[in-house]
Amino acid sequence: MVKDRDMQVKILAVGLMTTMVILLGLIALVVKLQMGSSARGSKAGKTEAPVTTTSVVSELNEKADDGDHEAQYRLALLYVRGEKVEQDYKKAFELYQAAARQGNAAAKNNLGVMYAKGQGVEKSYQTAVLMYMKSAKLGYARAQNNLGVMYYFGRGTKQDYKEAVACYRKAAEQGFAPAQYNLGLMYAKGRGVKKSAIKAMKWYEKAAEQGDPKAQYNLGIMYFNGAAGKKDLQKAKKWLKKSHKNGYADAAIVWKKYELWKY
């Protein structure tokens, strides 16, 4: 009787194992069929194809030809950078002109840049200043800053620190980091404004918070030297470390010379 019971248990065990193997096989088959179905769906074109470089440029060309000033501006940028198309300054210049005629402030500014650098057109600081002025009047921060630079160095116009400060301030108040740095510099040097370490640090900090490495460096140095009346080595370390990490060479020199990691 005992042997019969043992035999029955073994038969039941084998039966259960067989059933499990069959079920696992069926599950695997279903999964395989589903995967095959998904793959066929993709090949059939049910998912969107990625946008190609050619299609982007073709679309911009088409829109630019139809007079879309934003497309003209974006296409000009590609020609300046040689991105997705062969670099062509003359083509870029023509596209910027087309966009600028429709009142595109960024295009007017970039025409100024091309005149200042002599890219695709004969170099002319005077014309660059005129283009920056047109763009700046439309409230374009980058042009306001560029115009400030021209006044600061006396390029294409009479050198005028007060005008430079006025231009920098307009752009800085819009949150444009390079202009915030430049305005800080004017306060630090007392050019066009009354010299003020506190105001210089205020504008440096605004630019530094946006990742400007020169502003981070200058701010760190001012904290290190106690320019506002008291040294703050912790803040000096903080900003010089950021500037150093952002690749500003002078910050790396100061960082190592004064072993700021110790503080």
CSV table of C-alpha atoms in Angstrom, one decimal:
chain,number,residue,atom,x,y,z
A,1,MET,CA,0.0,0.0,0.0
A,2,VAL,CA,2.8,2.4,0.9
A,3,LYS,CA,4.6,1.7,-2.4
A,4,ASP,CA,1.3,2.4,-4.3
A,5,ARG,CA,0.9,5.8,-2.5
A,6,ASP,CA,4.6,6.7,-3.3
A,7,MET,CA,4.0,5.8,-7.0
A,8,GLN,CA,0.8,8.0,-7.1
A,9,VAL,CA,2.7,11.0,-5.6
A,10,LYS,CA,5.5,10.7,-8.2
A,11,ILE,CA,3.0,10.5,-11.0
A,12,LEU,CA,1.2,13.7,-9.7
A,13,ALA,CA,4.5,15.5,-9.4
A,14,VAL,CA,5.5,14.6,-13.0
A,15,GLY,CA,2.1,15.7,-14.2
A,16,LEU,CA,2.4,19.1,-12.5
A,17,MET,CA,5.9,19.7,-13.9
A,18,THR,CA,4.7,18.8,-17.4
A,19,THR,CA,1.8,21.3,-17.1
A,20,MET,CA,4.1,24.1,-16.0
A,21,VAL,CA,6.5,23.5,-18.9
A,22,ILE,CA,3.6,23.7,-21.4
A,23,LEU,CA,2.3,26.9,-19.8
A,24,LEU,CA,5.8,28.5,-19.9
A,25,GLY,CA,6.1,27.6,-23.5
A,26,LEU,CA,2.7,29.1,-24.4
A,27,ILE,CA,3.6,32.4,-22.5
A,28,ALA,CA,6.9,32.6,-24.4
A,29,LEU,CA,5.1,32.1,-27.8
A,30,VAL,CA,2.6,34.9,-27.0
A,31,VAL,CA,5.4,37.3,-26.1
A,32,LYS,CA,7.3,36.5,-29.2
A,33,LEU,CA,4.2,37.1,-31.4
A,34,GLN,CA,3.5,40.4,-29.7
A,35,MET,CA,7.1,41.6,-30.2
A,36,GLY,CA,6.9,40.6,-33.9
A,37,SER,CA,3.7,42.5,-34.3
A,38,SER,CA,5.3,45.7,-32.7
A,39,ALA,CA,8.3,45.5,-35.0
A,40,ARG,CA,6.1,45.1,-38.1
A,41,GLY,CA,4.1,48.1,-36.9
A,42,SER,CA,7.2,50.3,-36.8
A,43,LYS,CA,8.4,49.2,-40.2
A,44,ALA,CA,5.0,50.0,-41.6
A,45,GLY,CA,5.6,53.6,-40.7
A,46,LYS,CA,3.2,54.0,-37.8
A,47,THR,CA,5.9,56.0,-35.8
A,48,GLU,CA,7.2,59.4,-37.0
A,49,ALA,CA,10.6,59.4,-38.7
A,50,PRO,CA,13.1,61.7,-37.0
A,51,VAL,CA,13.6,65.1,-38.6
A,52,THR,CA,16.7,65.2,-40.8
A,53,THR,CA,19.2,68.0,-41.3
A,54,THR,CA,18.1,68.3,-44.9
A,55,SER,CA,14.4,68.7,-44.0
A,56,VAL,CA,15.1,71.4,-41.4
A,57,VAL,CA,17.2,73.5,-43.9
A,58,SER,CA,14.7,72.9,-46.7
A,59,GLU,CA,11.8,74.1,-44.5
A,60,LEU,CA,13.7,77.2,-43.4
A,61,ASN,CA,14.6,77.9,-47.0
A,62,GLU,CA,11.0,77.6,-48.1
A,63,LYS,CA,9.8,79.9,-45.3
A,64,ALA,CA,12.6,82.4,-45.9
A,65,ASP,CA,11.7,82.6,-49.6
A,66,ASP,CA,8.1,83.3,-48.6
A,67,GLY,CA,9.3,86.2,-46.5
A,68,ASP,CA,9.2,84.7,-43.0
A,69,HIS,CA,11.7,87.0,-41.2
A,70,GLU,CA,12.2,84.5,-38.3
A,71,ALA,CA,13.1,81.8,-40.8
A,72,GLN,CA,15.5,84.2,-42.6
A,73,TYR,CA,17.1,85.0,-39.3
A,74,ARG,CA,17.5,81.4,-38.2
A,75,LEU,CA,18.8,80.4,-41.7
A,76,ALA,CA,21.4,83.2,-41.5
A,77,LEU,CA,22.6,81.9,-38.2
A,78,LEU,CA,23.3,78.5,-39.8
A,79,TYR,CA,25.2,80.1,-42.6
A,80,VAL,CA,27.3,82.1,-40.2
A,81,ARG,CA,28.2,79.1,-38.1
A,82,GLY,CA,28.5,76.6,-41.0
A,83,GLU,CA,26.0,74.5,-39.2
A,84,LYS,CA,24.0,72.0,-41.4
A,85,VAL,CA,25.1,74.1,-44.4
A,86,GLU,CA,28.4,75.3,-45.8
A,87,GLN,CA,29.6,78.4,-44.1
A,88,ASP,CA,28.7,81.5,-46.3
A,89,TYR,CA,28.9,85.0,-44.7
A,90,LYS,CA,27.6,86.7,-47.8
A,91,LYS,CA,24.5,84.5,-47.8
A,92,ALA,CA,24.0,85.1,-44.1
A,93,PHE,CA,24.4,88.8,-44.6
A,94,GLU,CA,21.7,88.9,-47.3
A,95,LEU,CA,19.3,86.9,-45.1
A,96,TYR,CA,19.9,89.2,-42.1
A,97,GLN,CA,19.2,92.2,-44.3
A,98,ALA,CA,15.9,90.6,-45.5
A,99,ALA,CA,14.9,89.9,-41.9
A,100,ALA,CA,16.1,93.4,-40.7
A,101,ARG,CA,14.0,95.1,-43.3
A,102,GLN,CA,10.9,93.6,-41.6
A,103,GLY,CA,11.9,94.9,-38.2
A,104,ASN,CA,13.7,91.8,-36.8
A,105,ALA,CA,15.7,93.3,-33.9
A,106,ALA,CA,18.1,90.3,-33.6
A,107,ALA,CA,18.8,90.5,-37.3
A,108,LYS,CA,19.6,94.2,-37.1
A,109,ASN,CA,22.0,93.4,-34.2
A,110,ASN,CA,23.7,90.6,-36.1
A,111,LEU,CA,24.2,92.9,-39.2
A,112,GLY,CA,26.0,95.2,-36.8
A,113,VAL,CA,28.2,92.3,-35.7
A,114,MET,CA,29.0,91.4,-39.4
A,115,TYR,CA,29.9,95.1,-40.1
A,116,ALA,CA,32.1,95.2,-37.0
A,117,LYS,CA,33.9,92.0,-38.0
A,118,GLY,CA,33.9,92.5,-41.8
A,119,GLN,CA,32.1,89.2,-42.4
A,120,GLY,CA,30.3,89.1,-45.8
A,121,VAL,CA,30.6,92.9,-46.1
A,122,GLU,CA,33.3,95.5,-45.9
A,123,LYS,CA,34.3,96.2,-42.3
A,124,SER,CA,32.8,99.4,-40.9
A,125,TYR,CA,32.5,100.3,-37.3
A,126,GLN,CA,30.3,103.3,-38.1
A,127,THR,CA,27.7,101.2,-39.9
A,128,ALA,CA,27.9,98.6,-37.1
A,129,VAL,CA,27.1,101.4,-34.6
A,130,LEU,CA,24.1,102.4,-36.7
A,131,MET,CA,22.8,98.9,-36.8
A,132,TYR,CA,23.3,98.4,-33.1
A,133,MET,CA,21.3,101.7,-32.5
A,134,LYS,CA,18.4,100.5,-34.6
A,135,SER,CA,18.3,97.2,-32.8
A,136,ALA,CA,18.8,98.8,-29.3
A,137,LYS,CA,15.9,101.2,-29.9
A,138,LEU,CA,13.7,98.1,-30.3
A,139,GLY,CA,14.8,97.0,-26.8
A,140,TYR,CA,17.1,94.2,-27.9
A,141,ALA,CA,19.5,93.7,-24.9
A,142,ARG,CA,22.4,92.2,-26.9
A,143,ALA,CA,22.4,95.2,-29.2
A,144,GLN,CA,22.3,97.6,-26.2
A,145,ASN,CA,25.3,95.8,-24.7
A,146,ASN,CA,27.2,95.8,-28.1
A,147,LEU,CA,26.5,99.5,-28.5
A,148,GLY,CA,27.8,100.1,-25.0
A,149,VAL,CA,31.0,98.3,-26.0
A,150,MET,CA,31.4,100.6,-29.1
A,151,TYR,CA,31.0,103.7,-26.8
A,152,TYR,CA,33.4,102.3,-24.3
A,153,PHE,CA,36.2,101.7,-26.9
A,154,GLY,CA,35.3,104.6,-29.2
A,155,ARG,CA,34.7,102.4,-32.2
A,156,GLY,CA,32.7,104.0,-34.9
A,157,THR,CA,31.7,106.7,-32.5
A,158,LYS,CA,33.3,109.1,-30.0
A,159,GLN,CA,34.5,107.4,-26.8
A,160,ASP,CA,31.9,108.1,-24.2
A,161,TYR,CA,31.8,106.2,-20.9
A,162,LYS,CA,28.5,107.7,-19.7
A,163,GLU,CA,26.8,106.5,-22.9
A,164,ALA,CA,28.4,103.1,-22.4
A,165,VAL,CA,27.0,103.0,-18.9
A,166,ALA,CA,23.6,104.0,-20.1
A,167,CYS,CA,23.6,101.2,-22.7
A,168,TYR,CA,24.9,98.6,-20.4
A,169,ARG,CA,22.3,99.5,-17.8
A,170,LYS,CA,19.4,99.0,-20.2
A,171,ALA,CA,20.6,95.6,-21.1
A,172,ALA,CA,21.6,94.7,-17.6
A,173,GLU,CA,18.2,95.5,-16.3
A,174,GLN,CA,16.8,93.0,-18.8
A,175,GLY,CA,19.0,90.3,-17.2
A,176,PHE,CA,21.6,90.1,-19.9
A,177,ALA,CA,24.7,88.7,-18.1
A,178,PRO,CA,27.5,90.3,-20.2
A,179,ALA,CA,26.0,93.7,-19.7
A,180,GLN,CA,25.7,93.1,-15.9
A,181,TYR,CA,29.4,92.2,-15.9
A,182,ASN,CA,30.2,95.3,-18.0
A,183,LEU,CA,28.2,97.6,-15.7
A,184,GLY,CA,29.9,96.1,-12.7
A,185,LEU,CA,33.2,96.8,-14.3
A,186,MET,CA,32.3,100.5,-14.8
A,187,TYR,CA,31.4,100.9,-11.2
A,188,ALA,CA,34.6,99.1,-10.1
A,189,LYS,CA,36.7,101.4,-12.2
A,190,GLY,CA,34.6,104.6,-11.8
A,191,ARG,CA,34.2,105.1,-15.5
A,192,GLY,CA,31.0,107.0,-16.5
A,193,VAL,CA,29.7,106.6,-12.9
A,194,LYS,CA,30.9,107.3,-9.4
A,195,LYS,CA,33.2,104.5,-8.3
A,196,SER,CA,31.4,102.1,-6.0
A,197,ALA,CA,32.7,98.7,-4.8
A,198,ILE,CA,29.2,97.8,-3.4
A,199,LYS,CA,27.5,98.6,-6.7
A,200,ALA,CA,30.2,96.8,-8.7
A,201,MET,CA,29.7,93.7,-6.6
A,202,LYS,CA,25.9,93.9,-6.9
A,203,TRP,CA,26.2,93.7,-10.7
A,204,TYR,CA,29.0,91.2,-10.7
A,205,GLU,CA,26.9,88.9,-8.5
A,206,LYS,CA,23.9,89.1,-10.9
A,207,ALA,CA,26.1,88.1,-13.8
A,208,ALA,CA,28.0,85.5,-11.7
A,209,GLU,CA,24.7,83.8,-10.7
A,210,GLN,CA,24.1,83.3,-14.4
A,211,GLY,CA,27.4,81.6,-14.8
A,212,ASP,CA,29.6,84.4,-16.2
A,213,PRO,CA,33.2,83.2,-15.3
A,214,LYS,CA,34.7,86.7,-15.4
A,215,ALA,CA,32.0,88.1,-13.1
A,216,GLN,CA,32.6,85.1,-10.8
A,217,TYR,CA,36.3,85.8,-10.8
A,218,ASN,CA,36.0,89.6,-10.1
A,219,LEU,CA,33.4,89.0,-7.4
A,220,GLY,CA,35.7,86.4,-5.8
A,221,ILE,CA,38.7,88.7,-5.9
A,222,MET,CA,36.6,91.6,-4.3
A,223,TYR,CA,35.5,89.3,-1.5
A,224,PHE,CA,39.1,88.1,-1.0
A,225,ASN,CA,40.5,91.7,-0.9
A,226,GLY,CA,37.6,93.0,1.3
A,227,ALA,CA,36.7,95.6,-1.3
A,228,ALA,CA,33.4,96.3,0.4
A,229,GLY,CA,35.1,96.8,3.8
A,230,LYS,CA,35.5,93.3,5.0
A,231,LYS,CA,37.1,90.1,3.7
A,232,ASP,CA,34.9,87.1,3.2
A,233,LEU,CA,37.1,84.1,2.4
A,234,GLN,CA,34.1,81.7,2.2
A,235,LYS,CA,32.4,83.8,-0.5
A,236,ALA,CA,35.8,84.4,-2.2
A,237,LYS,CA,36.3,80.6,-2.3
A,238,LYS,CA,32.8,80.0,-3.6
A,239,TRP,CA,33.0,82.3,-6.6
A,240,LEU,CA,36.6,81.7,-7.5
A,241,LYS,CA,35.9,78.0,-7.4
A,242,LYS,CA,33.0,78.4,-9.8
A,243,SER,CA,35.1,80.6,-12.1
A,244,HIS,CA,37.9,78.0,-12.0
A,245,LYS,CA,35.5,75.2,-12.9
A,246,ASN,CA,34.1,77.3,-15.8
A,247,GLY,CA,37.6,77.4,-17.2
A,248,TYR,CA,38.7,81.0,-16.4
A,249,ALA,CA,42.5,80.8,-16.3
A,250,ASP,CA,43.1,83.7,-13.8
A,251,ALA,CA,40.8,82.0,-11.3
A,252,ALA,CA,42.9,78.8,-11.6
A,253,ILE,CA,46.1,80.8,-10.8
A,254,VAL,CA,44.6,82.5,-7.8
A,255,TRP,CA,43.0,79.3,-6.6
A,256,LYS,CA,46.4,77.5,-6.5
A,257,LYS,CA,48.5,80.5,-5.4
A,258,TYR,CA,46.5,81.2,-2.2
A,259,GLU,CA,45.5,77.5,-1.7
A,260,LEU,CA,41.8,78.5,-1.4
A,261,TRP,CA,40.7,74.9,-1.0
A,262,LYS,CA,42.0,75.1,2.6
A,263,TYR,CA,39.3,77.6,3.6
